[in-house]
Tab-separated table of C-alpha atoms in Angstrom:
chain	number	residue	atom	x	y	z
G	85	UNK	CA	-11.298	-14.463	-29.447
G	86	UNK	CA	-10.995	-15.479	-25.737
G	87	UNK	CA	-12.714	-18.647	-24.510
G	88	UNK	CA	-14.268	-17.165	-21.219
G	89	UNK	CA	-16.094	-15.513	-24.206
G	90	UNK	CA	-16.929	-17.562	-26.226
G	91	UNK	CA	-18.252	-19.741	-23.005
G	92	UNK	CA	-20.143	-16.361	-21.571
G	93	UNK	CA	-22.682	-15.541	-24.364
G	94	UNK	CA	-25.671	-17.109	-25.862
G	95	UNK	CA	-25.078	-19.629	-28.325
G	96	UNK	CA	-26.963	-19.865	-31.455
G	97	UNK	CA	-28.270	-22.793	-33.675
G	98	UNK	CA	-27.181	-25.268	-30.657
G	99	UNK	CA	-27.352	-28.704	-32.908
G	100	UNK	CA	-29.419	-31.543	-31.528
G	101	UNK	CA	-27.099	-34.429	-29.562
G	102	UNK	CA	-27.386	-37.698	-30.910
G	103	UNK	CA	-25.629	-39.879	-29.079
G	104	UNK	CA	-23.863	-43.261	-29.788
G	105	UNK	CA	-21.272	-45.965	-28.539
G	106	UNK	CA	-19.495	-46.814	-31.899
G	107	UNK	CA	-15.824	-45.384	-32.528
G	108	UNK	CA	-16.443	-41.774	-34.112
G	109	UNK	CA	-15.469	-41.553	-37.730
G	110	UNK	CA	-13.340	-38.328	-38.805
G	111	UNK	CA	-16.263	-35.900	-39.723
G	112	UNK	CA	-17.723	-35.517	-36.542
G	113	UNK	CA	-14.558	-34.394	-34.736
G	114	UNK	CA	-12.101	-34.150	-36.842
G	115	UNK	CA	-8.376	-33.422	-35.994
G	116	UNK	CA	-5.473	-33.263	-38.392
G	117	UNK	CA	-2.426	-33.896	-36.082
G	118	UNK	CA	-3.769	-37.083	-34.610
G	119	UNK	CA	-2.778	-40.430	-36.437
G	120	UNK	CA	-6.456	-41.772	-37.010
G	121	UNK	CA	-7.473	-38.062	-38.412
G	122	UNK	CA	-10.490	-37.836	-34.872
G	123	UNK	CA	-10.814	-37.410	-31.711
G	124	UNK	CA	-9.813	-41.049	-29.753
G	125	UNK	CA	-12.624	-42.386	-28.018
G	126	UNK	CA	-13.263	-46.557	-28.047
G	127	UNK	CA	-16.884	-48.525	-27.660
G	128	UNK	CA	-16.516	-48.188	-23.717
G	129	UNK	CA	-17.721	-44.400	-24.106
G	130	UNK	CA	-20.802	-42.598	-24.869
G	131	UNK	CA	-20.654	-39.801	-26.504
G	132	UNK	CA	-21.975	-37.135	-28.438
G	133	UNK	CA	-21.227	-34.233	-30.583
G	134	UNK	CA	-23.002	-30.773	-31.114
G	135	UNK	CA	-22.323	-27.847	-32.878
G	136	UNK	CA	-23.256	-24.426	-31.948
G	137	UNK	CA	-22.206	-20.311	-33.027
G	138	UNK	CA	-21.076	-17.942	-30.768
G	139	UNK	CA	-19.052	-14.643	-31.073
G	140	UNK	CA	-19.165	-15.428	-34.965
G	141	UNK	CA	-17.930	-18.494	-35.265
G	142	UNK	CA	-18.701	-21.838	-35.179
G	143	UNK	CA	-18.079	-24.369	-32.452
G	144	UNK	CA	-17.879	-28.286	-31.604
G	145	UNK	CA	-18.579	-29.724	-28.302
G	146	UNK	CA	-17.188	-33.713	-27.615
G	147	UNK	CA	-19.327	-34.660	-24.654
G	148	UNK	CA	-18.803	-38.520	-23.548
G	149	UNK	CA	-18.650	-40.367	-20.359
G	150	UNK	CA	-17.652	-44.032	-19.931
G	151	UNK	CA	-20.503	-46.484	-19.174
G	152	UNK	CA	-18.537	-48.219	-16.367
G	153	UNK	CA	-16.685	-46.237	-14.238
G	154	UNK	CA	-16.897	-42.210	-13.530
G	155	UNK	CA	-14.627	-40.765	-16.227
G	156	UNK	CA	-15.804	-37.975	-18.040
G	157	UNK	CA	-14.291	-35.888	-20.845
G	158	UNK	CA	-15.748	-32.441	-22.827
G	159	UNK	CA	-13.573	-31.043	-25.644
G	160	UNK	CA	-14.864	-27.740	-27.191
G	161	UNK	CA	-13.302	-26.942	-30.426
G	162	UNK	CA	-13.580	-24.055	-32.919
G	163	UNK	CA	-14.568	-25.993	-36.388
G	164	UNK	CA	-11.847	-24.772	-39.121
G	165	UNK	CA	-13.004	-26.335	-41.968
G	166	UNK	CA	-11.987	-30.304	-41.897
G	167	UNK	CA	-10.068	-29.825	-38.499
G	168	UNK	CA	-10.809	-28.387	-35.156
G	169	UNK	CA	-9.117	-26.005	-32.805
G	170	UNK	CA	-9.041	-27.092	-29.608
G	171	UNK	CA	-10.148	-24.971	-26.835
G	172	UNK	CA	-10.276	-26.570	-23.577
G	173	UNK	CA	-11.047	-30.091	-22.183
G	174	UNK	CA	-13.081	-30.345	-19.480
G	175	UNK	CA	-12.525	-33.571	-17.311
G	176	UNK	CA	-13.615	-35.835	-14.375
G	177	UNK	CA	-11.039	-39.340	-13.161
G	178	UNK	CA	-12.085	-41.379	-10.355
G	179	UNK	CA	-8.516	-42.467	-10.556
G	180	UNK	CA	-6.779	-39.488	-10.152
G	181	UNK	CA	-6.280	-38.068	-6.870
G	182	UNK	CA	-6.969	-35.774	-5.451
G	183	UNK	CA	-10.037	-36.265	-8.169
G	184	UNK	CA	-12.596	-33.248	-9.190
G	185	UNK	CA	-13.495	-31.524	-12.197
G	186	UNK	CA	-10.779	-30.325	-13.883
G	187	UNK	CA	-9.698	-28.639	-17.330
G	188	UNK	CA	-6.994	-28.232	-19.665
G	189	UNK	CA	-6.886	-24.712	-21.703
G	190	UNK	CA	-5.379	-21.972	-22.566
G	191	UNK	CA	-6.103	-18.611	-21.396
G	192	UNK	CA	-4.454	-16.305	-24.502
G	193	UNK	CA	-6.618	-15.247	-27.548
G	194	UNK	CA	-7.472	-18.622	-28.933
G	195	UNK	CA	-5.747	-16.893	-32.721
G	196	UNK	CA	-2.303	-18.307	-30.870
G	197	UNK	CA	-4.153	-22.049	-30.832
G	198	UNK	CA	-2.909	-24.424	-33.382
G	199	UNK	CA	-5.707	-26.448	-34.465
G	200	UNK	CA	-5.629	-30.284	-35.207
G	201	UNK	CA	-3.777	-30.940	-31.751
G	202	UNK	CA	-5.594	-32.788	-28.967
G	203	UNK	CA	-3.305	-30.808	-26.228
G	204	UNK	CA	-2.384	-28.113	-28.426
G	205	UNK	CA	0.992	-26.384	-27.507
G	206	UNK	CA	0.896	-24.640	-23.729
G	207	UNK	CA	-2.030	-25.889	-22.448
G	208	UNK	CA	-2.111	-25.725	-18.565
G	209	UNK	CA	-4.509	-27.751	-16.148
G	210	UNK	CA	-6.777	-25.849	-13.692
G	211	UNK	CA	-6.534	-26.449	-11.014
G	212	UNK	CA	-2.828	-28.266	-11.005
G	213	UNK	CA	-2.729	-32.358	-10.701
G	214	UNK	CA	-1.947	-32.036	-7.264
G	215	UNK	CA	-3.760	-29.325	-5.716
G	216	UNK	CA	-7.776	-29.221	-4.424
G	217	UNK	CA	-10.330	-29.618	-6.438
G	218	UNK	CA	-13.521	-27.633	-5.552
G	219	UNK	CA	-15.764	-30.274	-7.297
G	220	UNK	CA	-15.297	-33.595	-6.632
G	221	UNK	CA	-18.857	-34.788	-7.765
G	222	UNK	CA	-19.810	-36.419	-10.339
G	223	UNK	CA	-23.398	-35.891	-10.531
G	224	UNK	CA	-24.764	-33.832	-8.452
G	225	UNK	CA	-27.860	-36.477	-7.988
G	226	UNK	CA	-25.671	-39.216	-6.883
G	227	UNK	CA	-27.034	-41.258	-10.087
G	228	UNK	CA	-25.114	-42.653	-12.244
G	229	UNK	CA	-23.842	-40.901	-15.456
G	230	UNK	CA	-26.333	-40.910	-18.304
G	231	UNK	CA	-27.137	-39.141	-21.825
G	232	UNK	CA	-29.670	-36.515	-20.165
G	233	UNK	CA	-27.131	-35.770	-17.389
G	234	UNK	CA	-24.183	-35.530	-19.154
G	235	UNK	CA	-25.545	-33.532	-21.831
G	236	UNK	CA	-27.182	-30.974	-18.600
G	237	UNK	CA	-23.675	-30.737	-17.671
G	238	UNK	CA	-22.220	-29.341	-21.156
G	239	UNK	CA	-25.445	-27.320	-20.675
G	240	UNK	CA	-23.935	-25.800	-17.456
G	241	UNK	CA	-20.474	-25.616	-18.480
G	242	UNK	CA	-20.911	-23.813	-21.759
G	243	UNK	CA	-23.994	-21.797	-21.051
G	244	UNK	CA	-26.484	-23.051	-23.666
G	245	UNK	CA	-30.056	-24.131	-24.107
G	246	UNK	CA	-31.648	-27.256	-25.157
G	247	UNK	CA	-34.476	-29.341	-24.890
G	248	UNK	CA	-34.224	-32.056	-22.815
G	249	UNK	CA	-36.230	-34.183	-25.656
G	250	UNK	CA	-32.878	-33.693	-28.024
G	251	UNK	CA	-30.638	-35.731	-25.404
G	252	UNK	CA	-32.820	-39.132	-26.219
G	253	UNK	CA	-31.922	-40.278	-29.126
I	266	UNK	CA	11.705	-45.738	11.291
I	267	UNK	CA	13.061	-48.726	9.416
I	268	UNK	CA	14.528	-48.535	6.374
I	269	UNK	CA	12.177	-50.798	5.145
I	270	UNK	CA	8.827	-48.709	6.568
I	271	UNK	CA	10.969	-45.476	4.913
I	272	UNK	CA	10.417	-47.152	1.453
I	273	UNK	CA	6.691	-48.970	1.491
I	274	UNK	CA	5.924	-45.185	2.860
I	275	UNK	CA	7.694	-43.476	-0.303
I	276	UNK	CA	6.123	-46.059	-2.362
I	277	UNK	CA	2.234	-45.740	-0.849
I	278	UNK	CA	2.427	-42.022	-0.423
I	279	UNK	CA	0.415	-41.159	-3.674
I	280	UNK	CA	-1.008	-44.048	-4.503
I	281	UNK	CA	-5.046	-43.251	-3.221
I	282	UNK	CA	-8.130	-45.440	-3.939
I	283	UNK	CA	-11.294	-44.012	-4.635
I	284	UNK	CA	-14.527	-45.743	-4.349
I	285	UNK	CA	-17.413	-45.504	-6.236
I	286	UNK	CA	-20.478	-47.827	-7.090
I	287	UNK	CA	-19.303	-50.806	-8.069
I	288	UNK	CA	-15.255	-50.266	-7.739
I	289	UNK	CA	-12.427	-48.556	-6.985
I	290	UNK	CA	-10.312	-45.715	-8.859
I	291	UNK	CA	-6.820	-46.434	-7.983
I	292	UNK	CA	-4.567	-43.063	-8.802
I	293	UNK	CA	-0.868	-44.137	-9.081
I	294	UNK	CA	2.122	-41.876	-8.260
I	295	UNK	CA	3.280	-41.738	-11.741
I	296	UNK	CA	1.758	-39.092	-14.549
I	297	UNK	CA	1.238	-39.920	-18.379
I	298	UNK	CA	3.666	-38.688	-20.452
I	299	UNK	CA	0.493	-37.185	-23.154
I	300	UNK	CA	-1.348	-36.092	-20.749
I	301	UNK	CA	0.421	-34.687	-17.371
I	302	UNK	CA	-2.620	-36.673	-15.264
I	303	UNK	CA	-1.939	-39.445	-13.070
I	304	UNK	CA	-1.646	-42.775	-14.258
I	305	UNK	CA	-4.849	-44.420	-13.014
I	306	UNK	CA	-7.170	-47.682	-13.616
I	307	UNK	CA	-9.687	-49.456	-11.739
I	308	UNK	CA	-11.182	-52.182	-9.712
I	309	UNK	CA	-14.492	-53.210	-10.391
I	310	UNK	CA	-16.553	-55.730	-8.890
I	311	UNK	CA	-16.975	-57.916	-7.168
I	312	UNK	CA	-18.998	-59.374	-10.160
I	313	UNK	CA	-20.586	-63.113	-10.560
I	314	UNK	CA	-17.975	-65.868	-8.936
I	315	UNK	CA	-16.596	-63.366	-6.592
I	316	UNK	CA	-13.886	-62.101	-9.532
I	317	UNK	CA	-12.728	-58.189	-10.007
I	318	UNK	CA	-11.721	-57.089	-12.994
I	319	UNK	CA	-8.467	-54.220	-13.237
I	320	UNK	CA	-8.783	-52.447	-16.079
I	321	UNK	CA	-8.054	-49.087	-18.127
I	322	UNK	CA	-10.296	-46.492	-19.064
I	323	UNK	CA	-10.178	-48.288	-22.720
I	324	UNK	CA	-8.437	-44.937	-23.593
I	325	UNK	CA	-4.632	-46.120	-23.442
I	326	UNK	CA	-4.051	-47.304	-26.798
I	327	UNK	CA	-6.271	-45.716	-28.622
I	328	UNK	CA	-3.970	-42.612	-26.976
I	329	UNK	CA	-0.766	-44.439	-28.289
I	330	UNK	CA	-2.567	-44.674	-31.482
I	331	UNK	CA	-3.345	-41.189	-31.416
I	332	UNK	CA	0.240	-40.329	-31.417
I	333	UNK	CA	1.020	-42.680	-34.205
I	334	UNK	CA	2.250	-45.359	-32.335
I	335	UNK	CA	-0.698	-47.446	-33.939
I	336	UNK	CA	-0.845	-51.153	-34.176
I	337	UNK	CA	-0.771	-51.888	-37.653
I	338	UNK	CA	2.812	-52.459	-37.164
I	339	UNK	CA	3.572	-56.296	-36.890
I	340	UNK	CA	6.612	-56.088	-34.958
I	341	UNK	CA	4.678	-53.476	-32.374
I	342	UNK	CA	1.779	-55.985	-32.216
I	343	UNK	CA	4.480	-58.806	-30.877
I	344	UNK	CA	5.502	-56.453	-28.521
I	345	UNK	CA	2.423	-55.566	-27.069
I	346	UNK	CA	1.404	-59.018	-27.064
I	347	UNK	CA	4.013	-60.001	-25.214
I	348	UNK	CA	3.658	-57.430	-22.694
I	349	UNK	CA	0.441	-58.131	-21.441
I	350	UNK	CA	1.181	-61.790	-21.723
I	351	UNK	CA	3.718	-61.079	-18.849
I	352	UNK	CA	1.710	-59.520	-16.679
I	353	UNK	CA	-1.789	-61.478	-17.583
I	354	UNK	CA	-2.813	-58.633	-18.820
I	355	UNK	CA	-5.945	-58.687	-21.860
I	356	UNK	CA	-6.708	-56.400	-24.899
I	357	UNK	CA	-10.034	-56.655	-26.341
I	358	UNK	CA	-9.596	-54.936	-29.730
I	359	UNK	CA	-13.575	-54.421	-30.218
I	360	UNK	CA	-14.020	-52.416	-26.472
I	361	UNK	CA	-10.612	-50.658	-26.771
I	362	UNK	CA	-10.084	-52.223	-23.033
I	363	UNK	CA	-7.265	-53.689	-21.450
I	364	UNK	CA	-7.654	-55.524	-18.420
I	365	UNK	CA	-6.630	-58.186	-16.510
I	366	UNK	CA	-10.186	-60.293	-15.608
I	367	UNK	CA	-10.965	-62.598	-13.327
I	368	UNK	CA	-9.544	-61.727	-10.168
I	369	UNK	CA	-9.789	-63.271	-6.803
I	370	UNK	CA	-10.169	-60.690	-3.687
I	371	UNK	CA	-7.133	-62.471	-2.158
I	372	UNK	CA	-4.990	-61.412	-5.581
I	373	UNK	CA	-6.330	-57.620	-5.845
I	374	UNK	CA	-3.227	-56.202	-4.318
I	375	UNK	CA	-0.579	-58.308	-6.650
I	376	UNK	CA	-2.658	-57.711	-9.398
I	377	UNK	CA	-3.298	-54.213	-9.060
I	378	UNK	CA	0.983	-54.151	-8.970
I	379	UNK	CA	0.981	-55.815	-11.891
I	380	UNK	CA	-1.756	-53.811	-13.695
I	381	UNK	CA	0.355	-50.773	-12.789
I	382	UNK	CA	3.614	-52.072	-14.161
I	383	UNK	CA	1.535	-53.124	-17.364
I	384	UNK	CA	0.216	-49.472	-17.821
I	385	UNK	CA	3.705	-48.187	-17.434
I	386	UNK	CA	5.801	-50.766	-20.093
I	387	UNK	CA	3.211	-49.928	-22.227
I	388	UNK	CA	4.007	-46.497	-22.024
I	389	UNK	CA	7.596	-46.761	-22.043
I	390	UNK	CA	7.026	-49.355	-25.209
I	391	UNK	CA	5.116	-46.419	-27.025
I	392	UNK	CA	7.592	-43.712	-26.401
I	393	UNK	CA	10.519	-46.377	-27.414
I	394	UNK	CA	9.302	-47.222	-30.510
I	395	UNK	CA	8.340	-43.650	-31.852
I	396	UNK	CA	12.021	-42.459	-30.803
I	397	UNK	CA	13.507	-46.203	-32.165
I	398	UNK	CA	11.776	-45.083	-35.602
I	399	UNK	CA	12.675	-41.408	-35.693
I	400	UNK	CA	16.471	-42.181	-34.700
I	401	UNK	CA	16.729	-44.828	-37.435
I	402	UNK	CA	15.037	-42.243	-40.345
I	403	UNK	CA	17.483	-39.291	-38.676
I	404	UNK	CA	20.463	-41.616	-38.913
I	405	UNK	CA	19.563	-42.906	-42.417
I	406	UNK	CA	19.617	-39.528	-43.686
I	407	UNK	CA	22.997	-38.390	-41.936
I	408	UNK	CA	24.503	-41.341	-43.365
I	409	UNK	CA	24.161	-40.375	-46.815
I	410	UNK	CA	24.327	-36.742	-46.861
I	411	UNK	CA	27.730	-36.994	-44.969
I	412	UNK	CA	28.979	-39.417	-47.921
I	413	UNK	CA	28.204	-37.284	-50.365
I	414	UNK	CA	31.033	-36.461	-52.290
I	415	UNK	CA	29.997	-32.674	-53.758
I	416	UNK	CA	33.154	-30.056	-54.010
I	417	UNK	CA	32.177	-27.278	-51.802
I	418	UNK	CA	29.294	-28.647	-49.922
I	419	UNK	CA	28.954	-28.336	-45.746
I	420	UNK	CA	26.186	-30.231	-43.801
I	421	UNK	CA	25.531	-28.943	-40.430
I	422	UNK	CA	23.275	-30.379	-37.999
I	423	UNK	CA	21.255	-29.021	-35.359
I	424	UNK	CA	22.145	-25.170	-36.204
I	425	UNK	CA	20.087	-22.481	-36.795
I	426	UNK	CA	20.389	-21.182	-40.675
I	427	UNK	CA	20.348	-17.610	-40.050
I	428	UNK	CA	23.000	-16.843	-36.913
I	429	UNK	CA	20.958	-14.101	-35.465
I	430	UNK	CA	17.325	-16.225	-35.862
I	431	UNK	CA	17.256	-19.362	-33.624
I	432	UNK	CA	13.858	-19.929	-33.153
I	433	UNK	CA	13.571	-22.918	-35.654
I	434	UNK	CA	16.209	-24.769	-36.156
I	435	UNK	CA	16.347	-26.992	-38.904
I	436	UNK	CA	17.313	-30.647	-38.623
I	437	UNK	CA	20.268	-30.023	-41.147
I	438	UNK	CA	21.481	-26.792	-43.148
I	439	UNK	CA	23.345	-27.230	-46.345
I	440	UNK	CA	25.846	-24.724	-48.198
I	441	UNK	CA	27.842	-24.554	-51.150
I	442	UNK	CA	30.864	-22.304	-51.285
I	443	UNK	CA	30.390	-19.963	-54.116
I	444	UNK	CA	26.524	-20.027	-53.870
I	445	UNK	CA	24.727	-17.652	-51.559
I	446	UNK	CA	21.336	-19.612	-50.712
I	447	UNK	CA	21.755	-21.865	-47.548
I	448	UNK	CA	19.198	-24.629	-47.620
I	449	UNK	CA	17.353	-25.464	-44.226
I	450	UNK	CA	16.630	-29.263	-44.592
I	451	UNK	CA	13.743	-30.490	-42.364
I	452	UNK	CA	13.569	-34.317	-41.467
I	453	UNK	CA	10.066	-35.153	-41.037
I	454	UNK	CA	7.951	-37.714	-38.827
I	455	UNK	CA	4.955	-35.806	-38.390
I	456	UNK	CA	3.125	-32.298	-38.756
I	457	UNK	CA	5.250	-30.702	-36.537
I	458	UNK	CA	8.044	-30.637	-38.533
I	459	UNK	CA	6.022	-29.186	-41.560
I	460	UNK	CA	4.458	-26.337	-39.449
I	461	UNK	CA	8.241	-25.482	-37.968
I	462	UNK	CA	9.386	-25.436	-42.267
I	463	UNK	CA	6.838	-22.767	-43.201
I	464	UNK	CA	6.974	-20.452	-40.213
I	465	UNK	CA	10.940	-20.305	-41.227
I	466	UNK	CA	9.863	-19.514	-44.488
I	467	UNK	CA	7.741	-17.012	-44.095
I	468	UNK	CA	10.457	-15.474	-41.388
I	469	UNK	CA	13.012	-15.885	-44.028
I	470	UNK	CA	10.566	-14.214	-46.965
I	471	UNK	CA	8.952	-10.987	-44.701
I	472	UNK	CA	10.879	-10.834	-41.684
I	473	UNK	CA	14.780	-11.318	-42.198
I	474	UNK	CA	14.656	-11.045	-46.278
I	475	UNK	CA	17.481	-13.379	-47.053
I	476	UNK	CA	17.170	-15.760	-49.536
I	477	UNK	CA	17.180	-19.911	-48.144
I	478	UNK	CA	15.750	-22.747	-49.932
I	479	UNK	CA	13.643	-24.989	-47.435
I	480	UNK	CA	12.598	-28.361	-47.714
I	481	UNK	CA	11.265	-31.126	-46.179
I	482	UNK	CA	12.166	-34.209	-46.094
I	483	UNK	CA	9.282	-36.954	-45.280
I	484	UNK	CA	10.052	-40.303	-43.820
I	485	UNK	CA	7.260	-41.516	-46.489
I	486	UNK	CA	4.970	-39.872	-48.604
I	487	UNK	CA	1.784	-40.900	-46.165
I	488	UNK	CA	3.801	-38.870	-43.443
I	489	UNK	CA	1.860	-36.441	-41.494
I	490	UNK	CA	-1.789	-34.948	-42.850
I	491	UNK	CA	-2.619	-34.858	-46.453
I	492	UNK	CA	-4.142	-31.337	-45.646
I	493	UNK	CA	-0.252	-30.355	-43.748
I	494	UNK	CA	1.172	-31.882	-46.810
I	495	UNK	CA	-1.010	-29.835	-49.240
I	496	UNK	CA	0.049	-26.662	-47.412
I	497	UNK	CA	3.699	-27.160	-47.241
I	498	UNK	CA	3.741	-27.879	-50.675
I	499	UNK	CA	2.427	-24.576	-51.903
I	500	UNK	CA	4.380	-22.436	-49.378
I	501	UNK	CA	8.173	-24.339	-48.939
I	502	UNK	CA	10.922	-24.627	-51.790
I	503	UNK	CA	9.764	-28.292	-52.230
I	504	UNK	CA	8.793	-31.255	-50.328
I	505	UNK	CA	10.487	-34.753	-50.768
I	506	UNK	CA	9.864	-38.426	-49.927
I	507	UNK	CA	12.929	-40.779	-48.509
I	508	UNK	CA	11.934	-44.203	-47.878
I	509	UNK	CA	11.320	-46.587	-51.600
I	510	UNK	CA	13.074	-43.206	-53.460
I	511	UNK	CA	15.889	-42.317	-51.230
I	512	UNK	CA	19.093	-41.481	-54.359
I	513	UNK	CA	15.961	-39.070	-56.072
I	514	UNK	CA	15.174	-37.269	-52.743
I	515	UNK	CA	18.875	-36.498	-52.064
I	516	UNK	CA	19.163	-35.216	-55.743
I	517	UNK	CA	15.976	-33.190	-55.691
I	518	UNK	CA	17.570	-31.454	-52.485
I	519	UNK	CA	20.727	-30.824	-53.886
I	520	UNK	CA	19.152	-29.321	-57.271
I	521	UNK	CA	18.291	-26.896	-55.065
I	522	UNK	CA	22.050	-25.907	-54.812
I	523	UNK	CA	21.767	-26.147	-58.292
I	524	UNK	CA	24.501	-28.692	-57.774
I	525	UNK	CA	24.017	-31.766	-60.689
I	526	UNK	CA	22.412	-35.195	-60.384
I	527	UNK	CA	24.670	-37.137	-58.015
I	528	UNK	CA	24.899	-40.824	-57.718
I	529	UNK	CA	23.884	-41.285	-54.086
I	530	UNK	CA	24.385	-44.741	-51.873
């Protein structure tokens, strides 16, 4: 399975994103190589996770911003059981320069992915650390970052539907 | 130009601020070791009093703790501790943040210097300890295999067990003269290790079809994922524990030689 693929088609039985500021416990993104047994992510972060099918299997999507300063972070994993294969992560660092939307993937057939890894083995960041980056907004309103936008920009990265009631939770 | 210009230029060159509402993103010319992104952290305020705050993105030890460097760990808790004591730095445990608060406008520069440095011990702290830790469990084990007294018995480190397979090589591989199954022997810190055991196994079972013995040998019995541990367990030639049991995890190895209960020190 290839993840421009995966990211191309309709998804099915897109779960509804509730979203929260506590630390996330192991269920709802779980990952077996990291110490704590989840995905890090600390009380200064919102976040949310929702689950979706494409291409026949089954999907997680990490979507969390910080509440004080523009730092995004999207992790899409494919759910294997009690651990996740990670994908790609999609980011966005004030403090990186030059700054932009930026991810982290692999390009292979995602069967050569270990899963439980945060950066599993060969990942490769597009574009490079030091190179251009075409998108260097961080909402496209100006506004600041907030459950309905952030979840419109998972929306627009991974090509899937929702209704703009299941972002307020 | 001056020597001195020469060097505040090589020093500025790729260190860029970045505004946004309410602060600054400062990206600093070093990269994190997990990640391969710029260190970074920033400036926000100016909030009630005139103070800024410099602080983290409330990711960098939970990161660390990712990676297992967590702070359970007395001795690691001193040393962080002491760390940001040095360069006024703050942790709040709740948030996840570390910062240094309270900032004048006329201290933003030195403090931003010193937030940097902080970001960068702490880093070099992490990476210490985890190789500290591994070196002393490595060394442990080296110790006491290369005092065993067993007639016959080589221990070679850092080769691969098969000559013409090198793509995993096992921590140690044992032999006895007179018996034909080498044993890979994997030392092991984390799931890494565990993966790297059964992908030689199942090389050794359907791809080079020579009989090995392979264990592995785990710094505790909490080390790496119950679910790795499971797996290992039902695929490798057995799994052992050191630290608490370290005389029965040598023996259990060596029965694998078939060589007799040994009394180990």
């Amino acid at each position: 399975m290839l993840l421009k693929d995966v990211i191309r088609v309709a998804k099915k039985n897109v779960t509804e994103a509730v979203w929260s500021q506590d630390k996330p416990q192991r269920r709802d993104f779980p990952l077996s190589c990291v110490a704590r047994g989840c995905f890090p992510i600390t009380k200064k972060w919102r976040w949310s996770v929702i689950e979706f099918e494409a291409e026949g299997a089954h999907f997680r999507l990490m979507i969390a911003y910080h509440v004080e300063v523009p730092k995004f972070q999207m992790v899409l994993g494919e759910v294997m059981k009690n651990d996740t294969k990670v994908l790609i992560r999609v980011e966005y660092d004030v403090a990186h320069s030059p700054f932009g939307w930026h991810v982290h993937t692999l390009c292979e057939d995602s069967s050569s992915i270990s899963s439980g890894m945060i950066k599993p083995l060969g990942q490769k960041r597009i574009p490079a650390a030091k190179t251009k980056h075409r998108r260097s907004e961080y909402t496209l309103s100006g506004d600041s970052m907030n459950d309905i936008i952030a979840l419109d920009v998972a929306a627009k990265w991974f090509n899937f539907r929702y209704q703009p009631s299941l972002g307020f939770h | 130009m001056s020597f001195q210009q020469r060097i505040c230029k090589a020093f500025c060159a790729e260190v860029r601020v970045n505004q946004f509402r309410g602060g600054f993103g400062v990206s600093t010319p070093f990269a994190d070791a997990l990640t391969g992104d710029p260190i970074g952290f920033y400036v926000v305020g100016p909030q009630p009093g005139h103070k800024f705050k410099i602080m983290d993105d409330a990711l960098t030890v939970a990161r660390f703790e990712s990676e297992g460097a967590t702070l359970d760990s007395k001795q690691r808790m001193a040393n962080f501790q002491e760390v940001l004591s040095i360069y006024g730095g703050s942790y709040d445990e709740d948030s996840g943040e570390i910062a240094i608060p309270d900032v004048m406008e006329s201290e933003l520069e030195r403090k931003a210097l010193d937030f940097m440095a902080l970001l960068l011990r702490l880093q070099d702290m992490t990476q210490q300890t985890q190789e500290r830790s591994k070196n002393v469990f490595a060394d442990d084990v080296a110790k006491t295999l290369a005092g065993l007294a067993v007639d016959g018995l080589s221990v070679v480190a850092g080769v691969p067990v098969f000559p013409d397979n090198k793509e995993v090589i096992p921590d140690f591989v044992l032999r006895r003269s007179g018996y034909d199954k080498p044993l890979a022997l994997f030392l092991a810190k984390d799931n890494e290790k565990l993966w790297q055991a059964m992908h030689l196994q199942m090389t050794a079972e359907y791809e080079i079809k020579k009989p090995v013995s392979i264990v592995v040998l785990l710094e505790s019995g909490s080390t790496g994922s119950q679910k790795m541990r499971d797996k290992a367990s039902n695929r490798i030639s057995a799994l052992t524990n050191w630290r608490g049991d370290e005389g029965a995890a040598i023996n259990r190895i060596l029965r694998e030689l078939e060589v007799q209960p040994h009394n180990v020190h």
